[in-house]
Amino acid sequence: MRLVRFGEVGAEKPGLIDDEFRLRDLSGEIDDLAGEALSRAGLAKIRALDPKSLPKTDPNQRLGPPVGGTRNFIAVGLNYADHARETGAEPPEEPVLFSKATSSIAGPRDEIVIPHGSTQLDWEVEVAVVIGERCFQVSEAEALDHVAGFTLCHDVSERNWQKERGGQWLKGKSAPGFGPLGPWLVTTDALSDPGRLDLWLDVNGRRMQAGSTADMIFDFRTIVSYVSQFMALEPGDVVTTGTPAGVGAGMKPPVFLKDGDIVTLGSEHLGEQRQMVSAQSR
């Protein structure tokens, strides 16, 4: 299934994209794509519905992040060897974890506003897992049983804040709009091999990143299990799993986003995002 949330910021409704790519309204069946609705039982209830029985709705409405109620937004750094090399780092022996503020979560087509003081705004296309069942200290074998599905994440990063402001990546990863998710939450049963998803990102029509989840150092099972050794992941939590090479900071000379830039990113099975970059008005 391809599940979405649509509507104005803070008032999103749950929806479904049917096989003909029509937007269907799920709000008569569930309150939100959050909590219990993301569990195995909750998704089975949605899966049992006839999509044609659901009301069609305006496809031009804003799409919000395809998951609600997120308490933890966890990210994995340096999880593609080519990206580690372009940053000058050695591939890690264990997953490198950091947090993004949940207030950074945005819709897939929402504007990216350059915060005051930002000088090195960078891009990162990633695949994120959305947790459907509470998991704490789960094994790799059972890790994906706790995952509701997969979605695109744009891990927008302010490199100066990330690297030069005390070594805490959270600072460069958490401004409002720095975590676009979507357009869809693709449930695990709809992906035959999430370990081979293509990824790409363009800036102003120029291809900057092209990769595959097959190149991840730590796969999805490993990551979910690993994170769960240190914290309990709850339904609606998001774990974004790293980016391939091609970020602006890795170019010679470095290239960063500026006012008026258009970023598009996507994957064949996970859809596409598009964001305009805008300077913050005073």
Tab-separated table of C-alpha atoms in Angstrom:
chain	number	residue	atom	x	y	z
A	1	MET	CA	0.000	0.000	0.000
A	2	ARG	CA	0.960	3.614	-0.567
A	3	LEU	CA	-0.311	5.634	2.381
A	4	VAL	CA	-0.308	9.427	2.639
A	5	ARG	CA	-1.413	12.324	4.797
A	6	PHE	CA	-2.911	15.326	3.046
A	7	GLY	CA	-4.142	18.788	3.965
A	8	GLU	CA	-2.856	21.894	5.673
A	9	VAL	CA	0.012	21.818	8.162
A	10	GLY	CA	-1.209	20.435	11.469
A	11	ALA	CA	-4.565	19.335	10.043
A	12	GLU	CA	-3.522	16.479	7.770
A	13	LYS	CA	-5.943	13.637	7.052
A	14	PRO	CA	-4.952	10.035	6.327
A	15	GLY	CA	-5.214	8.837	2.764
A	16	LEU	CA	-4.333	6.093	0.334
A	17	ILE	CA	-3.021	6.131	-3.225
A	18	ASP	CA	-4.901	3.484	-5.188
A	19	ASP	CA	-3.597	1.403	-8.090
A	20	GLU	CA	-4.639	4.117	-10.531
A	21	PHE	CA	-2.777	6.731	-8.465
A	22	ARG	CA	-5.968	8.388	-7.257
A	23	LEU	CA	-5.929	9.960	-3.809
A	24	ARG	CA	-8.500	8.321	-1.524
A	25	ASP	CA	-9.637	9.658	1.856
A	26	LEU	CA	-9.121	7.285	4.792
A	27	SER	CA	-10.366	9.671	7.482
A	28	GLY	CA	-13.688	7.842	7.720
A	29	GLU	CA	-11.821	4.690	8.719
A	30	ILE	CA	-8.922	5.869	10.886
A	31	ASP	CA	-8.052	9.094	12.679
A	32	ASP	CA	-4.473	9.328	11.440
A	33	LEU	CA	-1.516	7.332	10.151
A	34	ALA	CA	-0.091	7.153	13.633
A	35	GLY	CA	0.018	4.886	16.648
A	36	GLU	CA	-2.125	1.747	16.413
A	37	ALA	CA	-2.977	2.377	12.749
A	38	LEU	CA	0.669	1.592	11.897
A	39	SER	CA	0.682	-1.748	13.695
A	40	ARG	CA	0.354	-5.051	11.857
A	41	ALA	CA	-3.304	-5.240	12.899
A	42	GLY	CA	-3.940	-1.618	11.963
A	43	LEU	CA	-2.396	-2.001	8.516
A	44	ALA	CA	-4.285	-5.253	7.968
A	45	LYS	CA	-7.522	-3.358	8.626
A	46	ILE	CA	-6.620	-0.778	5.981
A	47	ARG	CA	-5.462	-3.471	3.555
A	48	ALA	CA	-8.824	-5.229	3.846
A	49	LEU	CA	-10.674	-2.150	2.583
A	50	ASP	CA	-11.735	-1.836	-1.032
A	51	PRO	CA	-9.953	1.354	-2.185
A	52	LYS	CA	-12.836	2.083	-4.562
A	53	SER	CA	-15.140	2.339	-1.550
A	54	LEU	CA	-13.112	5.251	-0.189
A	55	PRO	CA	-13.984	8.808	-1.235
A	56	LYS	CA	-11.816	10.302	-3.956
A	57	THR	CA	-10.349	13.646	-2.995
A	58	ASP	CA	-8.594	16.544	-4.707
A	59	PRO	CA	-5.177	15.299	-5.882
A	60	ASN	CA	-3.820	18.855	-5.853
A	61	GLN	CA	-3.970	19.162	-2.091
A	62	ARG	CA	-0.772	19.553	-0.106
A	63	LEU	CA	0.810	16.286	0.943
A	64	GLY	CA	2.122	16.242	4.483
A	65	PRO	CA	4.617	13.824	5.991
A	66	PRO	CA	3.088	10.345	5.605
A	67	VAL	CA	3.325	9.518	9.303
A	68	GLY	CA	2.017	11.321	12.370
A	69	GLY	CA	2.768	11.152	16.068
A	70	THR	CA	6.526	10.832	15.617
A	71	ARG	CA	8.329	10.987	18.963
A	72	ASN	CA	11.825	10.016	17.839
A	73	PHE	CA	13.524	10.991	14.584
A	74	ILE	CA	16.778	9.041	14.454
A	75	ALA	CA	19.361	9.196	11.681
A	76	VAL	CA	22.336	7.076	10.644
A	77	GLY	CA	25.477	8.831	9.462
A	78	LEU	CA	28.152	7.606	7.062
A	79	ASN	CA	26.183	4.504	6.080
A	80	TYR	CA	27.386	4.415	2.457
A	81	ALA	CA	31.101	3.778	1.961
A	82	ASP	CA	31.313	6.197	-0.979
A	83	HIS	CA	29.778	8.971	1.123
A	84	ALA	CA	32.136	8.243	4.013
A	85	ARG	CA	35.075	8.536	1.618
A	86	GLU	CA	33.922	11.852	0.166
A	87	THR	CA	33.741	13.299	3.693
A	88	GLY	CA	37.228	12.015	4.509
A	89	ALA	CA	35.940	9.527	7.093
A	90	GLU	CA	36.616	5.829	7.420
A	91	PRO	CA	33.567	3.555	7.070
A	92	PRO	CA	32.278	3.016	10.616
A	93	GLU	CA	32.485	-0.309	12.426
A	94	GLU	CA	29.114	0.310	14.081
A	95	PRO	CA	26.228	2.532	12.942
A	96	VAL	CA	26.759	6.225	13.677
A	97	LEU	CA	23.559	7.531	15.274
A	98	PHE	CA	22.270	11.051	15.778
A	99	SER	CA	18.902	12.725	16.209
A	100	LYS	CA	16.947	15.195	14.149
A	101	ALA	CA	14.355	17.284	15.961
A	102	THR	CA	10.822	16.123	15.218
A	103	SER	CA	9.996	19.794	14.587
A	104	SER	CA	12.133	19.509	11.422
A	105	ILE	CA	9.627	17.109	9.816
A	106	ALA	CA	7.889	18.530	6.751
A	107	GLY	CA	5.904	17.448	3.741
A	108	PRO	CA	7.586	16.301	0.518
A	109	ARG	CA	6.820	19.511	-1.367
A	110	ASP	CA	7.092	22.029	1.435
A	111	GLU	CA	9.504	24.912	1.038
A	112	ILE	CA	12.976	24.714	2.580
A	113	VAL	CA	13.619	28.038	4.270
A	114	ILE	CA	17.274	28.951	4.808
A	115	PRO	CA	17.618	29.842	8.508
A	116	HIS	CA	19.342	33.056	9.592
A	117	GLY	CA	23.059	32.410	9.951
A	118	SER	CA	23.110	29.438	7.585
A	119	THR	CA	26.057	29.464	5.165
A	120	GLN	CA	26.446	25.802	4.133
A	121	LEU	CA	23.023	24.320	3.400
A	122	ASP	CA	23.390	20.838	1.939
A	123	TRP	CA	21.230	18.004	0.568
A	124	GLU	CA	21.022	14.266	1.347
A	125	VAL	CA	18.549	11.811	-0.214
A	126	GLU	CA	17.776	8.864	2.081
A	127	VAL	CA	15.360	6.014	2.733
A	128	ALA	CA	13.701	6.051	6.140
A	129	VAL	CA	11.931	3.273	7.984
A	130	VAL	CA	8.731	4.025	9.891
A	131	ILE	CA	8.185	1.998	13.040
A	132	GLY	CA	4.837	0.243	13.387
A	133	GLU	CA	5.274	-1.788	16.572
A	134	ARG	CA	7.127	-0.878	19.749
A	135	CYS	CA	10.560	-2.441	19.710
A	136	PHE	CA	13.279	-2.557	22.326
A	137	GLN	CA	16.350	-4.759	22.082
A	138	VAL	CA	14.984	-6.799	19.197
A	139	SER	CA	17.095	-9.167	17.131
A	140	GLU	CA	17.999	-8.554	13.507
A	141	ALA	CA	15.803	-11.512	12.537
A	142	GLU	CA	12.695	-9.903	14.025
A	143	ALA	CA	13.558	-6.244	13.360
A	144	LEU	CA	11.469	-5.742	10.210
A	145	ASP	CA	8.436	-7.247	11.945
A	146	HIS	CA	8.346	-3.935	13.837
A	147	VAL	CA	8.473	-1.766	10.698
A	148	ALA	CA	5.308	-0.388	9.100
A	149	GLY	CA	7.016	0.689	5.907
A	150	PHE	CA	9.528	2.838	4.072
A	151	THR	CA	9.525	6.438	2.892
A	152	LEU	CA	11.858	8.971	1.336
A	153	CYS	CA	13.652	11.383	3.626
A	154	HIS	CA	15.540	14.515	2.641
A	155	ASP	CA	18.110	14.916	5.414
A	156	VAL	CA	18.704	18.643	4.897
A	157	SER	CA	21.935	19.632	6.651
A	158	GLU	CA	23.634	22.874	7.659
A	159	ARG	CA	27.277	21.780	7.493
A	160	ASN	CA	28.786	24.702	9.386
A	161	TRP	CA	26.433	24.117	12.299
A	162	GLN	CA	26.966	20.358	12.061
A	163	LYS	CA	30.760	20.366	11.982
A	164	GLU	CA	31.997	23.650	13.395
A	165	ARG	CA	29.660	24.331	16.302
A	166	GLY	CA	30.879	21.857	18.895
A	167	GLY	CA	30.675	18.552	17.064
A	168	GLN	CA	27.001	17.810	17.720
A	169	TRP	CA	25.293	16.854	14.467
A	170	LEU	CA	21.859	17.581	15.911
A	171	LYS	CA	22.599	21.305	15.542
A	172	GLY	CA	22.992	21.094	11.780
A	173	LYS	CA	20.100	18.734	11.154
A	174	SER	CA	17.118	20.115	13.030
A	175	ALA	CA	15.875	23.477	11.763
A	176	PRO	CA	12.235	23.642	10.655
A	177	GLY	CA	11.864	22.010	7.236
A	178	PHE	CA	15.118	20.047	7.489
A	179	GLY	CA	13.300	16.686	7.449
A	180	PRO	CA	10.886	16.353	4.512
A	181	LEU	CA	9.270	12.900	4.432
A	182	GLY	CA	7.176	11.228	1.752
A	183	PRO	CA	5.345	11.494	-0.522
A	184	TRP	CA	4.155	8.034	0.551
A	185	LEU	CA	4.617	5.488	3.255
A	186	VAL	CA	5.100	2.264	1.293
A	187	THR	CA	4.224	-0.715	3.470
A	188	THR	CA	6.740	-3.528	3.800
A	189	ASP	CA	4.557	-6.018	1.914
A	190	ALA	CA	4.597	-3.755	-1.162
A	191	LEU	CA	8.382	-3.881	-1.570
A	192	SER	CA	9.871	-7.138	-2.772
A	193	ASP	CA	13.444	-6.068	-1.962
A	194	PRO	CA	13.955	-2.873	0.056
A	195	GLY	CA	17.660	-3.664	0.023
A	196	ARG	CA	17.816	-2.682	-3.659
A	197	LEU	CA	15.994	0.621	-3.882
A	198	ASP	CA	17.356	3.235	-6.258
A	199	LEU	CA	17.989	6.767	-4.974
A	200	TRP	CA	18.615	10.003	-6.844
A	201	LEU	CA	18.709	13.748	-6.165
A	202	ASP	CA	18.892	16.723	-8.557
A	203	VAL	CA	19.550	20.396	-7.871
A	204	ASN	CA	18.154	22.690	-10.552
A	205	GLY	CA	17.906	19.701	-12.900
A	206	ARG	CA	21.524	18.594	-12.425
A	207	ARG	CA	22.005	15.067	-11.084
A	208	MET	CA	23.978	15.253	-7.833
A	209	GLN	CA	23.321	11.892	-6.196
A	210	ALA	CA	22.601	8.452	-7.633
A	211	GLY	CA	22.814	5.319	-5.538
A	212	SER	CA	21.105	2.233	-4.202
A	213	THR	CA	20.276	0.879	-0.784
A	214	ALA	CA	22.266	-2.174	-1.889
A	215	ASP	CA	25.342	-0.061	-1.119
A	216	MET	CA	24.459	0.565	2.535
A	217	ILE	CA	27.095	-0.576	5.010
A	218	PHE	CA	24.419	-1.544	7.534
A	219	ASP	CA	21.111	-2.810	6.142
A	220	PHE	CA	17.636	-2.029	7.438
A	221	ARG	CA	17.430	-5.055	9.738
A	222	THR	CA	20.774	-4.250	11.297
A	223	ILE	CA	19.914	-0.594	11.815
A	224	VAL	CA	16.518	-1.151	13.452
A	225	SER	CA	17.919	-3.847	15.722
A	226	TYR	CA	20.964	-1.736	16.584
A	227	VAL	CA	18.992	1.391	17.460
A	228	SER	CA	16.631	-0.702	19.581
A	229	GLN	CA	19.515	-1.878	21.761
A	230	PHE	CA	19.781	1.632	23.199
A	231	MET	CA	16.231	2.978	23.136
A	232	ALA	CA	12.629	1.916	22.667
A	233	LEU	CA	11.264	2.792	19.245
A	234	GLU	CA	7.542	3.548	19.231
A	235	PRO	CA	4.905	3.442	16.456
A	236	GLY	CA	5.383	6.467	14.222
A	237	ASP	CA	9.070	6.870	14.992
A	238	VAL	CA	11.295	7.445	11.969
A	239	VAL	CA	14.812	6.104	11.390
A	240	THR	CA	16.507	7.513	8.310
A	241	THR	CA	19.339	5.354	7.086
A	242	GLY	CA	22.059	7.407	5.396
A	243	THR	CA	22.894	8.896	2.029
A	244	PRO	CA	25.066	7.918	-0.963
A	245	ALA	CA	27.891	10.074	-2.308
A	246	GLY	CA	27.243	13.357	-4.072
A	247	VAL	CA	26.520	15.821	-1.282
A	248	GLY	CA	27.510	19.434	-1.769
A	249	ALA	CA	30.104	19.388	1.015
A	250	GLY	CA	31.986	16.623	-0.792
A	251	MET	CA	32.456	18.590	-4.018
A	252	LYS	CA	35.655	20.432	-4.891
A	253	PRO	CA	35.001	23.248	-4.301
A	254	PRO	CA	31.949	22.639	-2.074
A	255	VAL	CA	28.540	23.657	-3.437
A	256	PHE	CA	25.665	24.619	-1.161
A	257	LEU	CA	21.995	25.433	-1.636
A	258	LYS	CA	20.945	29.031	-2.165
A	259	ASP	CA	17.776	31.082	-2.493
A	260	GLY	CA	15.757	30.020	-5.536
A	261	ASP	CA	17.245	26.550	-5.947
A	262	ILE	CA	14.929	23.636	-6.734
A	263	VAL	CA	15.723	20.236	-5.222
A	264	THR	CA	14.049	17.093	-6.546
A	265	LEU	CA	14.744	13.623	-5.197
A	266	GLY	CA	13.219	10.228	-5.499
A	267	SER	CA	13.159	6.482	-5.861
A	268	GLU	CA	11.185	4.386	-8.345
A	269	HIS	CA	9.164	2.642	-5.634
A	270	LEU	CA	8.968	5.462	-3.079
A	271	GLY	CA	7.915	8.420	-5.245
A	272	GLU	CA	9.419	11.880	-5.590
A	273	GLN	CA	9.912	15.013	-3.524
A	274	ARG	CA	10.323	18.565	-4.788
A	275	GLN	CA	11.323	21.571	-2.714
A	276	MET	CA	12.060	25.202	-3.427
A	277	VAL	CA	14.812	26.760	-1.338
A	278	SER	CA	13.990	30.248	-0.062
A	279	ALA	CA	15.797	32.807	2.029
A	280	GLN	CA	14.184	33.555	5.380
A	281	SER	CA	12.497	36.948	5.443
A	282	ARG	CA	13.325	39.263	8.325
